[in-house]
Short mmCIF file of C-alpha atoms in Angstrom, two decimals:
data_model
loop_
_atom_site.label_atom_id
_atom_site.label_comp_id
_atom_site.label_asym_id
_atom_site.label_seq_id
_atom_site.Cartn_x
_atom_site.Cartn_y
_atom_site.Cartn_z
CA MET A 1 23.44 -145.89 -109.94
CA THR A 2 19.84 -146.71 -109.12
CA LEU A 3 17.96 -146.96 -112.37
CA PRO A 4 14.51 -145.44 -112.64
CA VAL A 5 11.76 -147.97 -112.26
CA ASP A 6 8.60 -147.97 -114.35
CA LEU A 7 5.92 -147.85 -111.69
CA ASP A 8 3.34 -149.19 -114.11
CA LEU A 9 5.09 -152.54 -114.19
CA ILE A 10 4.43 -152.90 -110.50
CA HIS A 11 1.11 -151.29 -109.88
CA ASN A 12 -1.38 -149.33 -111.94
CA PRO A 13 -4.01 -148.11 -109.54
CA ALA A 14 -6.80 -147.56 -112.04
CA ALA A 15 -9.30 -148.04 -109.28
CA LEU A 16 -9.31 -147.60 -105.58
CA THR A 17 -6.78 -150.24 -104.70
CA VAL A 18 -4.10 -150.82 -102.15
CA PRO A 19 -0.60 -150.20 -103.51
CA PRO A 20 1.76 -153.10 -102.92
CA ARG A 21 5.05 -152.75 -101.11
CA ALA A 22 7.13 -152.87 -104.31
CA TRP A 23 5.31 -149.85 -105.69
CA GLY A 24 6.31 -147.72 -102.75
CA GLU A 25 9.89 -148.88 -102.94
CA ALA A 26 9.99 -148.14 -106.67
CA ILE A 27 8.86 -144.60 -106.03
CA ARG A 28 11.66 -144.17 -103.55
CA SER A 29 14.19 -145.67 -105.99
CA ASN A 30 13.07 -143.28 -108.68
CA PHE A 31 13.56 -140.28 -106.43
CA GLU A 32 17.02 -141.52 -105.48
CA ALA A 33 17.85 -141.88 -109.16
CA ARG A 34 16.70 -138.35 -109.81
CA LEU A 35 18.98 -137.01 -107.09
CA GLY A 36 21.88 -139.15 -108.26
CA GLU A 37 21.95 -138.51 -112.01
CA PRO A 38 25.38 -139.36 -113.44
CA ILE A 39 27.77 -136.63 -112.43
CA ALA A 40 31.48 -136.38 -111.68
CA GLU A 41 33.56 -133.42 -110.56
CA MET A 42 37.32 -133.29 -110.04
CA ALA A 43 39.81 -130.61 -109.09
CA ARG A 44 43.60 -130.58 -109.06
CA PHE A 45 45.96 -127.85 -107.97
CA THR A 46 49.60 -126.92 -108.72
CA VAL A 47 50.11 -129.10 -111.76
CA SER A 48 53.31 -128.50 -113.74
CA VAL A 49 52.60 -127.84 -117.42
CA PRO A 50 55.65 -128.12 -119.69
CA ASN A 51 56.43 -125.49 -122.29
CA ASN A 52 54.89 -125.88 -125.74
CA THR A 53 53.71 -129.44 -125.14
CA ALA A 54 50.07 -130.46 -125.22
CA THR A 55 49.49 -132.07 -121.83
CA VAL A 56 46.50 -134.17 -120.79
CA ILE A 57 45.62 -133.55 -117.16
CA GLY A 58 45.11 -136.47 -114.80
CA PHE A 59 43.17 -136.42 -111.55
CA PRO A 60 44.76 -139.01 -109.23
CA GLY A 61 42.94 -137.53 -106.27
CA GLY A 62 39.61 -138.70 -107.61
CA ALA A 63 36.29 -136.91 -107.66
CA SER A 64 34.49 -134.84 -105.06
CA LEU A 65 31.39 -136.69 -106.20
CA ASP A 66 30.99 -139.47 -108.77
CA THR A 67 27.54 -141.04 -108.87
CA ASP A 68 28.10 -143.37 -111.83
CA ASN A 69 31.73 -144.60 -111.58
CA MET A 70 32.75 -142.20 -114.32
CA GLN A 71 36.28 -141.56 -113.05
CA ASP A 72 38.86 -143.98 -111.70
CA PRO A 73 41.68 -142.33 -109.69
CA ALA A 74 43.99 -145.29 -110.38
CA ILE A 75 43.38 -146.21 -114.01
CA ASN A 76 43.11 -143.64 -116.79
CA ASN A 77 42.56 -140.97 -114.19
CA ASP A 78 42.56 -138.31 -116.91
CA GLN A 79 39.22 -139.59 -118.22
CA ILE A 80 35.58 -139.01 -117.42
CA THR A 81 33.89 -142.04 -118.94
CA ALA A 82 30.15 -142.17 -119.55
CA GLN A 83 28.57 -145.30 -118.11
CA THR A 84 25.12 -144.11 -119.12
CA ALA A 85 24.40 -142.74 -122.59
CA GLY A 86 22.98 -139.24 -122.70
CA MET A 87 23.57 -135.54 -123.16
CA TYR A 88 26.24 -134.27 -120.76
CA LEU A 89 27.00 -130.75 -119.65
CA VAL A 90 30.78 -130.50 -119.42
CA SER A 91 32.78 -127.80 -117.71
CA ALA A 92 36.54 -127.37 -117.56
CA ALA A 93 38.56 -124.52 -116.09
CA VAL A 94 42.21 -123.66 -115.61
CA ILE A 95 44.12 -120.89 -113.90
CA PHE A 96 47.72 -120.10 -114.71
CA PRO A 97 49.93 -118.40 -112.13
CA GLU A 98 50.08 -114.66 -111.60
CA SER A 99 53.81 -114.59 -112.17
CA THR A 100 53.41 -115.64 -115.78
CA PRO A 101 54.85 -112.86 -117.94
CA GLY A 102 52.60 -111.22 -120.48
CA THR A 103 54.82 -111.29 -123.52
CA ALA A 104 53.52 -110.77 -127.02
CA GLY A 105 53.01 -114.08 -128.76
CA TYR A 106 52.50 -116.04 -125.57
CA TYR A 107 49.22 -117.85 -125.25
CA TRP A 108 47.49 -120.48 -123.18
CA SER A 109 45.13 -123.05 -124.63
CA LEU A 110 42.54 -125.29 -122.98
CA ARG A 111 41.14 -128.12 -125.08
CA LEU A 112 38.24 -130.45 -124.43
CA GLN A 113 38.66 -133.91 -125.92
CA LEU A 114 36.09 -136.60 -126.71
CA ASN A 115 37.57 -140.10 -127.14
CA GLY A 116 41.04 -138.59 -127.53
CA VAL A 117 40.12 -136.04 -130.21
CA ASP A 118 40.03 -132.27 -129.61
CA ILE A 119 36.46 -130.98 -129.94
CA LEU A 120 36.83 -127.49 -128.51
CA PRO A 121 39.92 -125.27 -128.10
CA ILE A 122 39.77 -122.14 -125.94
CA ASN A 123 42.73 -119.76 -125.98
CA GLN A 124 43.95 -116.78 -124.02
CA PRO A 125 46.82 -114.59 -125.21
CA SER A 126 49.06 -112.55 -122.98
CA ILE A 127 47.63 -109.14 -122.15
CA SER A 128 49.46 -105.86 -122.60
CA GLY A 129 52.80 -107.03 -121.34
CA LEU A 130 51.28 -107.38 -117.90
CA SER A 131 51.77 -110.19 -115.42
CA ARG A 132 48.25 -111.20 -114.45
CA ARG A 133 46.77 -114.54 -113.59
CA LEU A 134 44.97 -115.91 -116.61
CA GLY A 135 41.95 -118.15 -116.44
CA LEU A 136 40.20 -120.18 -119.13
CA ASN A 137 36.84 -121.89 -119.04
CA VAL A 138 35.10 -124.32 -121.39
CA VAL A 139 31.41 -125.17 -121.10
CA ARG A 140 29.80 -127.46 -123.67
CA PHE A 141 27.01 -129.95 -124.22
CA VAL A 142 28.48 -133.30 -125.31
CA PRO A 143 26.32 -136.22 -126.49
CA MET A 144 27.93 -139.42 -125.23
CA ASN A 145 27.37 -143.14 -125.60
CA ALA A 146 28.30 -145.52 -122.81
CA GLY A 147 32.06 -145.95 -122.99
CA ASP A 148 32.80 -142.55 -124.53
CA TYR A 149 35.31 -140.56 -122.52
CA LEU A 150 36.26 -136.93 -122.01
CA ARG A 151 39.73 -135.55 -121.35
CA LEU A 152 41.19 -132.15 -120.69
CA SER A 153 44.32 -130.99 -122.49
CA VAL A 154 46.32 -127.82 -121.94
CA LEU A 155 49.08 -126.05 -123.83
CA GLN A 156 51.20 -123.01 -123.01
CA ASN A 157 54.15 -121.48 -124.85
CA THR A 158 55.71 -119.09 -122.34
CA GLY A 159 59.18 -120.60 -122.72
CA ALA A 160 59.26 -122.48 -119.43
CA SER A 161 57.20 -124.92 -117.38
CA ARG A 162 54.31 -123.27 -115.53
CA THR A 163 52.14 -124.33 -112.64
CA ALA A 164 48.38 -124.41 -113.16
CA SER A 165 45.19 -125.51 -111.37
CA PHE A 166 42.23 -127.30 -112.92
CA ARG A 167 38.57 -128.18 -112.52
CA PHE A 168 36.85 -130.76 -114.71
CA SER A 169 33.29 -132.03 -114.47
CA ALA A 170 30.41 -133.62 -116.36
CA TRP A 171 26.70 -133.90 -115.54
CA ARG A 172 24.17 -135.98 -117.44
CA VAL A 173 21.39 -133.59 -118.35
CA GLY A 174 19.11 -136.33 -119.73
CA PRO A 175 18.63 -138.39 -122.88
CA ILE A 176 20.18 -137.10 -126.09
CA THR A 177 16.69 -137.17 -127.57
CA PRO A 178 14.22 -136.67 -124.74
CA THR A 179 10.66 -137.92 -125.01
CA THR A 180 8.04 -135.20 -125.01
CA GLY A 181 4.43 -135.13 -123.95
CA PHE A 182 4.70 -135.93 -120.27
CA ALA A 183 2.47 -133.41 -118.54
CA TYR A 184 3.83 -132.77 -115.08
CA ALA A 185 1.14 -132.02 -112.49
CA ASP A 186 1.13 -131.30 -108.82
CA LEU A 187 -0.38 -134.33 -107.07
CA ASP A 188 -2.62 -132.08 -105.05
CA THR A 189 -4.60 -131.43 -108.21
CA ILE A 190 -5.57 -135.11 -108.30
CA GLN A 191 -5.98 -135.95 -104.66
CA GLN A 192 -6.23 -133.50 -101.84
CA LEU A 193 -4.04 -135.07 -99.23
CA GLY A 194 -5.73 -135.95 -96.03
CA PHE A 195 -8.91 -137.37 -97.54
CA GLY A 196 -8.22 -140.95 -96.61
CA ASP A 197 -5.68 -143.63 -97.12
CA VAL A 198 -6.67 -145.08 -100.48
CA ALA A 199 -5.14 -143.66 -103.63
CA GLU A 200 -7.59 -142.04 -106.00
CA PRO A 201 -7.75 -143.31 -109.59
CA GLY A 202 -5.20 -141.42 -111.66
CA LEU A 203 -2.84 -140.71 -108.80
CA GLY A 204 -0.57 -143.60 -109.66
CA ASP A 205 -0.50 -142.66 -113.34
CA GLN A 206 0.35 -139.06 -112.50
CA ILE A 207 3.20 -140.12 -110.24
CA ARG A 208 4.58 -142.13 -113.14
CA THR A 209 4.09 -139.25 -115.57
CA ASN A 210 5.84 -136.85 -113.22
CA PHE A 211 8.91 -139.07 -113.08
CA GLN A 212 8.93 -139.27 -116.87
CA SER A 213 8.60 -135.51 -117.11
CA LEU A 214 11.50 -134.94 -114.73
CA ALA A 215 13.71 -137.36 -116.66
CA ASN A 216 13.04 -135.68 -120.02
CA ARG A 217 13.77 -132.02 -119.43
CA PRO A 218 13.56 -129.69 -122.47
CA ILE A 219 16.88 -129.26 -124.19
CA CYS A 220 18.09 -127.89 -127.52
CA VAL A 221 21.65 -128.32 -128.76
CA LEU A 222 22.62 -126.98 -132.17
CA GLY A 223 25.70 -127.34 -134.33
CA LYS A 224 27.02 -126.76 -137.82
CA SER A 225 27.16 -129.18 -140.73
CA GLY A 226 29.62 -126.91 -142.56
CA THR A 227 31.63 -123.76 -142.05
CA GLN A 228 30.13 -120.24 -142.04
CA ASN A 229 32.06 -117.38 -143.57
CA ILE A 230 32.29 -114.18 -141.53
CA PRO A 231 33.56 -111.00 -143.29
CA ASN A 232 36.34 -109.02 -141.62
CA ASP A 233 34.40 -105.74 -141.45
CA GLY A 234 33.88 -105.67 -137.71
CA THR A 235 30.13 -106.11 -138.10
CA PHE A 236 28.22 -108.55 -135.92
CA TYR A 237 26.70 -111.49 -137.79
CA ASP A 238 24.26 -114.09 -136.49
CA ALA A 239 25.74 -117.54 -136.14
CA THR A 240 23.47 -119.94 -138.04
CA TRP A 241 22.78 -123.53 -137.01
CA THR A 242 22.42 -126.27 -139.58
CA THR A 243 22.52 -129.33 -137.33
CA GLU A 244 20.13 -130.18 -134.52
CA VAL A 245 22.06 -132.40 -132.14
CA SER A 246 19.05 -132.41 -129.84
CA ASP A 247 15.74 -130.66 -130.45
CA ALA A 248 12.87 -132.98 -129.56
CA PHE A 249 10.96 -130.02 -128.13
CA GLY A 250 11.03 -128.13 -131.45
CA MET A 251 12.87 -125.02 -130.33
CA HIS A 252 14.80 -124.50 -133.58
CA SER A 253 14.13 -124.39 -137.31
CA LEU A 254 16.70 -125.49 -139.90
CA VAL A 255 15.11 -123.17 -142.47
CA ALA A 256 16.83 -119.82 -143.06
CA PRO A 257 16.52 -117.08 -141.93
CA ASP A 258 15.16 -118.54 -138.69
CA ASN A 259 18.01 -121.01 -138.27
CA ASP A 260 19.95 -118.52 -136.15
CA THR A 261 17.40 -118.59 -133.30
CA ILE A 262 16.36 -120.78 -130.38
CA GLN A 263 12.83 -120.21 -129.12
CA LEU A 264 12.39 -121.49 -125.58
CA ALA A 265 9.93 -124.35 -125.15
CA ARG A 266 8.61 -123.16 -121.80
CA SER A 267 8.97 -120.46 -119.19
CA GLY A 268 11.44 -120.82 -116.35
CA LEU A 269 15.10 -121.00 -115.47
CA TRP A 270 17.38 -121.91 -118.37
CA LEU A 271 21.07 -122.57 -118.77
CA VAL A 272 22.47 -121.23 -122.03
CA VAL A 273 25.80 -122.41 -123.46
CA GLY A 274 27.66 -121.18 -126.53
CA ASN A 275 30.91 -122.17 -128.22
CA ILE A 276 32.60 -120.51 -131.16
CA VAL A 277 35.65 -121.86 -132.99
CA TRP A 278 37.38 -119.81 -135.69
CA ALA A 279 39.67 -120.85 -138.52
CA THR A 280 43.37 -120.30 -137.91
CA GLU A 281 44.46 -116.72 -138.46
CA SER A 282 46.84 -114.55 -136.48
CA THR A 283 45.59 -110.98 -136.85
CA GLY A 284 42.80 -108.92 -135.35
CA THR A 285 40.23 -109.62 -132.67
CA ARG A 286 37.29 -112.01 -132.32
CA SER A 287 34.08 -111.19 -130.49
CA LEU A 288 31.20 -113.35 -129.35
CA ARG A 289 27.98 -112.01 -127.94
CA PHE A 290 24.60 -113.35 -126.96
CA TYR A 291 21.26 -111.68 -126.64
CA THR A 292 17.72 -112.58 -125.74
CA ASN A 293 14.44 -110.72 -125.83
CA SER A 294 13.66 -111.93 -122.34
CA THR A 295 11.03 -109.86 -120.58
CA PHE A 296 10.43 -112.12 -117.60
CA THR A 297 11.46 -109.37 -115.22
CA SER A 298 11.89 -105.63 -115.44
CA ILE A 299 15.60 -106.18 -115.90
CA ASP A 300 16.94 -105.58 -119.37
CA PRO A 301 18.12 -108.67 -121.21
CA PHE A 302 21.54 -109.89 -120.24
CA PHE A 303 24.03 -109.18 -122.95
CA PHE A 304 27.62 -110.29 -123.03
CA GLU A 305 30.38 -109.67 -125.46
CA THR A 306 33.67 -111.43 -125.05
CA LEU A 307 36.74 -110.03 -126.76
CA THR A 308 39.58 -112.37 -127.56
CA PHE A 309 42.67 -112.33 -129.69
CA ALA A 310 43.74 -115.03 -132.08
CA PRO A 311 46.94 -116.90 -131.25
CA GLY A 312 47.37 -117.74 -134.91
CA ALA A 313 48.99 -121.12 -134.47
CA GLU A 314 45.71 -123.01 -134.17
CA ASN A 315 41.96 -122.75 -134.33
CA HIS A 316 40.79 -120.21 -131.83
CA GLY A 317 37.68 -120.63 -129.71
CA ALA A 318 35.57 -118.93 -127.10
CA SER A 319 32.91 -120.21 -124.75
CA PHE A 320 30.16 -118.68 -122.66
CA ALA A 321 27.56 -119.90 -120.19
CA MET A 322 24.76 -118.07 -118.47
CA MET A 323 21.57 -118.63 -116.51
CA ILE A 324 18.47 -116.70 -117.48
CA ARG A 325 14.87 -116.67 -116.36
CA SER A 326 12.73 -116.31 -119.40
CA LYS A 327 9.28 -116.81 -120.87
CA GLN A 328 8.13 -119.45 -123.31
CA ALA A 329 8.81 -118.69 -126.99
CA GLU A 330 11.33 -115.98 -126.26
CA ALA A 331 14.24 -116.00 -128.66
CA MET A 332 17.98 -116.15 -128.22
CA VAL A 333 20.71 -115.58 -130.76
CA MET A 334 24.49 -115.74 -130.74
CA GLN A 335 26.47 -113.26 -132.84
CA VAL A 336 30.10 -113.02 -133.84
CA ARG A 337 32.40 -110.51 -135.43
CA GLN A 338 36.07 -110.41 -136.36
CA THR A 339 38.65 -107.85 -137.47
CA SER A 340 41.39 -109.97 -139.00
CA ALA A 341 43.01 -109.24 -142.35
CA VAL A 342 40.76 -111.71 -144.20
CA SER A 343 37.27 -113.17 -144.02
CA LEU A 344 37.20 -116.16 -141.69
CA ASN A 345 35.20 -119.35 -141.37
CA LEU A 346 33.44 -120.46 -138.23
CA GLN A 347 34.24 -124.14 -137.77
CA THR A 348 31.82 -127.04 -137.51
CA ASN A 349 32.44 -127.55 -133.80
CA CYS A 350 30.58 -124.33 -132.90
CA GLN A 351 27.59 -124.89 -130.63
CA LEU A 352 24.58 -123.15 -129.13
CA GLY A 353 22.51 -124.98 -126.54
CA VAL A 354 19.92 -124.45 -123.84
CA VAL A 355 18.52 -126.70 -121.13
CA TRP A 356 15.56 -126.08 -118.88
CA LEU A 357 16.43 -126.19 -115.18
CA GLY A 358 13.16 -125.38 -113.43
CA GLU A 359 10.22 -123.06 -113.17
CA MET B 1 16.47 -124.28 -94.97
CA SER B 2 16.31 -127.13 -97.44
CA ARG B 3 12.90 -128.05 -98.82
CA TYR B 4 13.89 -131.69 -99.17
CA VAL B 5 11.92 -134.30 -97.21
CA PRO B 6 13.45 -137.80 -97.14
CA LEU B 7 10.84 -140.32 -98.16
CA THR B 8 11.94 -142.97 -95.69
CA HIS B 9 11.62 -140.50 -92.87
CA LEU B 10 7.88 -140.37 -93.46
CA HIS B 11 7.05 -143.94 -94.32
CA ASP B 12 8.89 -147.07 -95.40
CA PRO B 13 6.31 -149.29 -97.06
CA SER B 14 7.82 -152.51 -95.84
CA VAL B 15 4.53 -154.34 -96.22
CA ASP B 16 1.55 -153.97 -98.51
CA ARG B 17 -0.55 -151.27 -96.95
CA PHE B 18 -2.76 -148.31 -97.56
CA VAL B 19 -1.18 -145.05 -98.60
CA PRO B 20 -0.85 -142.87 -95.52
CA ARG B 21 -1.38 -139.21 -96.15
CA GLU B 22 1.99 -138.26 -94.65
CA TRP B 23 3.73 -140.47 -97.15
CA MET B 24 1.76 -139.02 -100.05
CA ALA B 25 2.59 -135.54 -98.81
CA GLY B 26 6.24 -136.54 -98.86
CA ILE B 27 6.00 -137.74 -102.45
CA ASN B 28 4.38 -134.49 -103.49
CA ARG B 29 7.03 -132.42 -101.77
CA LEU B 30 9.77 -134.50 -103.36
CA PHE B 31 8.29 -133.92 -106.79
CA ARG B 32 8.21 -130.20 -106.14
CA PHE B 33 11.81 -130.36 -104.95
CA ASN B 34 12.93 -132.21 -108.08
CA ARG B 35 10.90 -129.95 -110.33
CA ASN B 36 12.60 -126.91 -108.88
CA MET B 37 15.93 -127.91 -107.44
CA PRO B 38 17.50 -125.37 -105.09
CA SER B 39 18.62 -122.45 -107.20
CA CYS B 40 19.35 -118.77 -106.98
CA LEU B 41 19.79 -116.10 -109.63
CA VAL B 42 20.77 -112.56 -108.70
CA ALA B 43 21.71 -109.58 -110.80
CA VAL B 44 23.21 -106.12 -110.84
CA THR B 45 20.83 -103.80 -112.64
CA GLU B 46 22.59 -100.45 -112.21
CA PRO B 47 26.23 -99.59 -112.96
CA ILE B 48 28.58 -99.59 -109.98
CA SER B 49 31.45 -97.17 -109.47
CA MET B 50 34.44 -98.81 -107.79
CA ALA B 51 37.97 -97.96 -106.73
CA PRO B 52 40.62 -98.98 -109.28
CA ASN B 53 43.48 -101.43 -108.83
CA ILE B 54 42.00 -103.31 -105.89
CA PHE B 55 39.57 -106.22 -105.71
CA ASN B 56 36.00 -105.11 -104.99
CA THR B 57 33.23 -107.54 -104.05
CA ILE B 58 30.09 -107.19 -106.15
CA PRO B 59 26.88 -106.39 -104.22
CA TRP B 60 23.81 -107.81 -105.98
CA ASP B 61 20.84 -105.44 -106.17
CA SER B 62 18.16 -107.69 -107.63
CA VAL B 63 16.86 -111.23 -107.06
CA LEU B 64 15.37 -113.06 -110.03
CA LEU B 65 14.99 -116.41 -108.30
CA ASP B 66 15.78 -117.76 -104.84
CA THR B 67 14.15 -121.07 -103.94
CA ASP B 68 16.19 -121.77 -100.81
CA GLY B 69 16.78 -118.44 -99.10
CA MET B 70 20.33 -118.33 -100.44
CA PHE B 71 20.52 -114.57 -100.83
CA ASP B 72 19.96 -112.03 -98.05
CA PRO B 73 20.23 -108.49 -99.41
CA GLN B 74 20.09 -106.96 -95.94
CA THR B 75 22.91 -108.82 -94.21
CA SER B 76 24.99 -110.35 -97.04
CA PRO B 77 24.31 -108.57 -100.32
CA THR B 78 27.47 -110.02 -101.89
CA GLN B 79 26.94 -113.69 -100.99
CA LEU B 80 25.08 -116.68 -102.37
CA THR B 81 24.94 -119.14 -99.48
CA VAL B 82 24.29 -122.87 -99.89
CA ARG B 83 21.41 -124.30 -97.83
CA THR B 84 21.45 -127.79 -99.36
CA PRO B 85 24.78 -129.63 -99.59
CA GLY B 86 25.73 -131.16 -102.90
CA LEU B 87 27.34 -130.60 -106.25
CA TRP B 88 26.34 -127.19 -107.54
CA TRP B 89 26.48 -125.50 -110.90
CA ALA B 90 27.64 -121.89 -110.61
CA THR B 91 27.57 -119.40 -113.45
CA TRP B 92 28.44 -115.76 -113.60
CA GLY B 93 28.72 -113.13 -116.25
CA ILE B 94 29.88 -109.56 -115.92
CA VAL B 95 29.93 -106.49 -118.11
CA TYR B 96 32.70 -103.94 -117.67
CA GLY B 97 32.02 -100.26 -118.16
CA LEU B 98 33.70 -98.09 -120.76
CA THR B 99 36.92 -96.40 -119.77
CA SER B 100 39.19 -93.82 -121.35
CA ASP B 101 42.16 -95.58 -119.78
CA THR B 102 42.60 -98.89 -121.58
CA THR B 103 46.15 -99.59 -120.50
CA LEU B 104 45.26 -102.04 -117.74
CA PRO B 105 42.87 -105.01 -117.85
CA ARG B 106 39.78 -106.02 -115.93
CA GLU B 107 39.94 -109.13 -113.78
CA THR B 108 37.16 -111.16 -112.20
CA ARG B 109 37.61 -113.82 -109.53
CA CYS B 110 35.16 -116.10 -107.79
CA PHE B 111 35.61 -116.47 -104.04
CA ARG B 112 34.38 -119.37 -101.87
CA ASN B 113 34.06 -118.53 -98.16
CA ARG B 114 36.38 -115.58 -98.86
CA GLN B 115 39.00 -118.00 -100.15
CA GLU B 116 39.85 -117.65 -103.79
CA GLU B 117 38.17 -120.23 -105.98
CA MET B 118 40.00 -121.18 -109.15
CA ILE B 119 37.48 -119.69 -111.52
CA GLN B 120 38.77 -116.46 -112.94
CA ALA B 121 38.87 -114.30 -116.05
CA VAL B 122 40.94 -111.43 -117.43
CA ASN B 123 39.68 -109.00 -120.04
CA GLU B 124 41.13 -106.03 -121.82
CA ALA B 125 39.61 -102.67 -120.95
CA SER B 126 37.75 -100.90 -123.73
CA ASN B 127 36.67 -97.38 -124.53
CA ASP B 128 33.96 -98.34 -127.02
CA ARG B 129 32.66 -101.85 -126.22
CA PHE B 130 30.96 -103.32 -123.17
CA TYR B 131 33.14 -106.39 -122.94
CA GLY B 132 32.70 -109.02 -120.28
CA PRO B 133 33.34 -112.70 -119.67
CA THR B 134 31.08 -115.48 -118.45
CA ARG B 135 32.14 -118.55 -116.52
CA GLY B 136 30.40 -121.82 -115.60
CA PHE B 137 31.66 -124.54 -113.29
CA MET B 138 30.65 -127.27 -110.84
CA ALA B 139 31.78 -127.48 -107.24
CA TYR B 140 30.80 -129.53 -104.19
CA LEU B 141 29.55 -127.14 -101.51
CA GLU B 142 28.45 -127.84 -97.96
CA ASP B 143 25.57 -126.22 -96.10
CA GLY B 144 26.64 -122.69 -95.15
CA GLU B 145 29.38 -122.26 -97.75
CA PHE B 146 29.02 -119.18 -99.92
CA LEU B 147 30.26 -117.80 -103.22
CA GLU B 148 31.06 -114.20 -104.13
CA LEU B 149 32.42 -112.37 -107.14
CA ASP B 150 35.28 -109.87 -106.98
CA VAL B 151 36.43 -107.53 -109.73
CA TRP B 152 39.68 -105.67 -110.26
CA LEU B 153 39.40 -102.59 -112.49
CA GLY B 154 42.83 -101.68 -113.70
CA SER B 155 43.69 -98.02 -114.19
CA SER B 156 46.78 -95.85 -114.43
CA GLY B 157 44.94 -93.20 -112.39
CA THR B 158 43.15 -93.09 -109.06
CA SER B 159 39.62 -92.17 -110.17
CA ASN B 160 36.87 -94.74 -109.81
CA GLU B 161 36.15 -97.08 -112.70
CA GLU B 162 32.79 -98.62 -113.53
CA VAL B 163 31.22 -101.99 -114.00
CA SER B 164 28.23 -101.77 -116.30
CA ALA B 165 24.84 -103.49 -116.05
CA PRO B 166 22.96 -105.72 -116.14
CA PHE B 167 24.91 -108.83 -115.25
CA PHE B 168 24.24 -111.90 -113.13
CA PHE B 169 25.38 -114.63 -110.76
CA GLY B 170 23.47 -117.91 -110.54
CA MET B 171 23.64 -121.27 -108.79
CA TYR B 172 21.71 -124.51 -109.32
CA LEU B 173 21.91 -127.78 -107.38
CA LEU B 174 22.79 -130.67 -109.71
CA ALA B 175 23.06 -133.61 -107.32
CA SER B 176 23.00 -134.29 -103.62
CA PRO B 177 23.61 -137.88 -102.54
CA THR B 178 23.53 -136.97 -98.87
CA LEU B 179 19.93 -135.84 -98.91
CA GLU B 180 18.44 -139.25 -98.27
CA ALA B 181 20.38 -139.48 -95.03
CA GLN B 182 19.18 -136.16 -93.68
CA PRO B 183 16.79 -136.31 -90.73
#
């Protein structure tokens, strides 16, 4: 991967000066780095998954794109390994075949692993005795150091081996703790192009600042330092967030009652990701929903509620992802409810996160 | 049409020299490109009545963002079409309408060039909750490839069922290593 180059180390055109060759090449290198941020995406089809055996999925066919040597088709091909530390957006998906019978008690589980340890289980039970194709999807922000690796594990208990298809990918969003204060500006505001060949004072500094701004996009990723008890009365409760995995832009407060909310740092296009993991319990339903007071357009806020059933044999999780266009300071909250026989704890691996994608 | 302008196509500063305005214009356009990578976000804002027990393709009735001309409501109201090749993030969410017949589920599938993509979800039908799944995934897509969303509304009868509103479908370009080689 081409590493970003600090333009100031080459040339700081504080006055009307001629930029040297290396300055121009560094600008080009920085753009190439921006377009080649660490990312890897793999897919594999018709994989046999044995009955009732947790199976880590390998990808011997390699990646459709791998800009940072994160996956090796020959060695440990079940791993996406971070070569560059940072916050990664991870997505995993599986589809099980349509012929799979929908028998009570059957379930399918998709688990995301970090360094060999499960960090997020997503489950899907059989539905209404019906043979339908079932699909699971995990989306999560994962802070990673260089050398950390991700894996994808799957489990099904239908009584026989089943064939499934998978996608697995990771994209480095930016630093775990981005640096703030870089004021992006259109270069036209400094120098109207076409007024000569010599760079105006400040143009070089703004080019540098723009690169720094692009490399430090606003992000907020929240977690839990302990469990949160949710009564079994079917009422929706706000999930509260007691750990700020990443919040350099100050979008969240750890002080109750505001610790359930993310307030967006700026207007624009945002990706929102949520994960909920429940304590093990076999009865009732679990719901997860998300709302925002977005008023960017005349369209009502998007609002999703996922209904899932607990397999009972393990922690049960759900995941959502959505893109919204919203204004600065607008709020977003994730809520949960459950109808089991007892009150249940949300586990510490729950997560709510947002990342700014553009204007 | 992609907004990307390869820097080397404008000027390769192989020697110390003044900054030509074409090269500066290229830098500015590249910053704008990176600031707002190709992306598209469309929505359904009004409920849609659809035939049960078959797959129906969702027509999108509203555009919230479209930086690359990826959505054409006149000719292809169901499609998001890639104009810049690369690895894309795609996200959709859907909200199913209420139904008195909850015996059969709702199913959503993502299609790529009318071939089934492996991103899919199944939900129970409900008579009192607006349930719906979301999905997010990455896929390498070439110029001209398109994504669509199909839904299957299960019913024991023949009357139309409903998808509720609002819900969305969005795409965002994450990386594109081939851009530098484009003319």
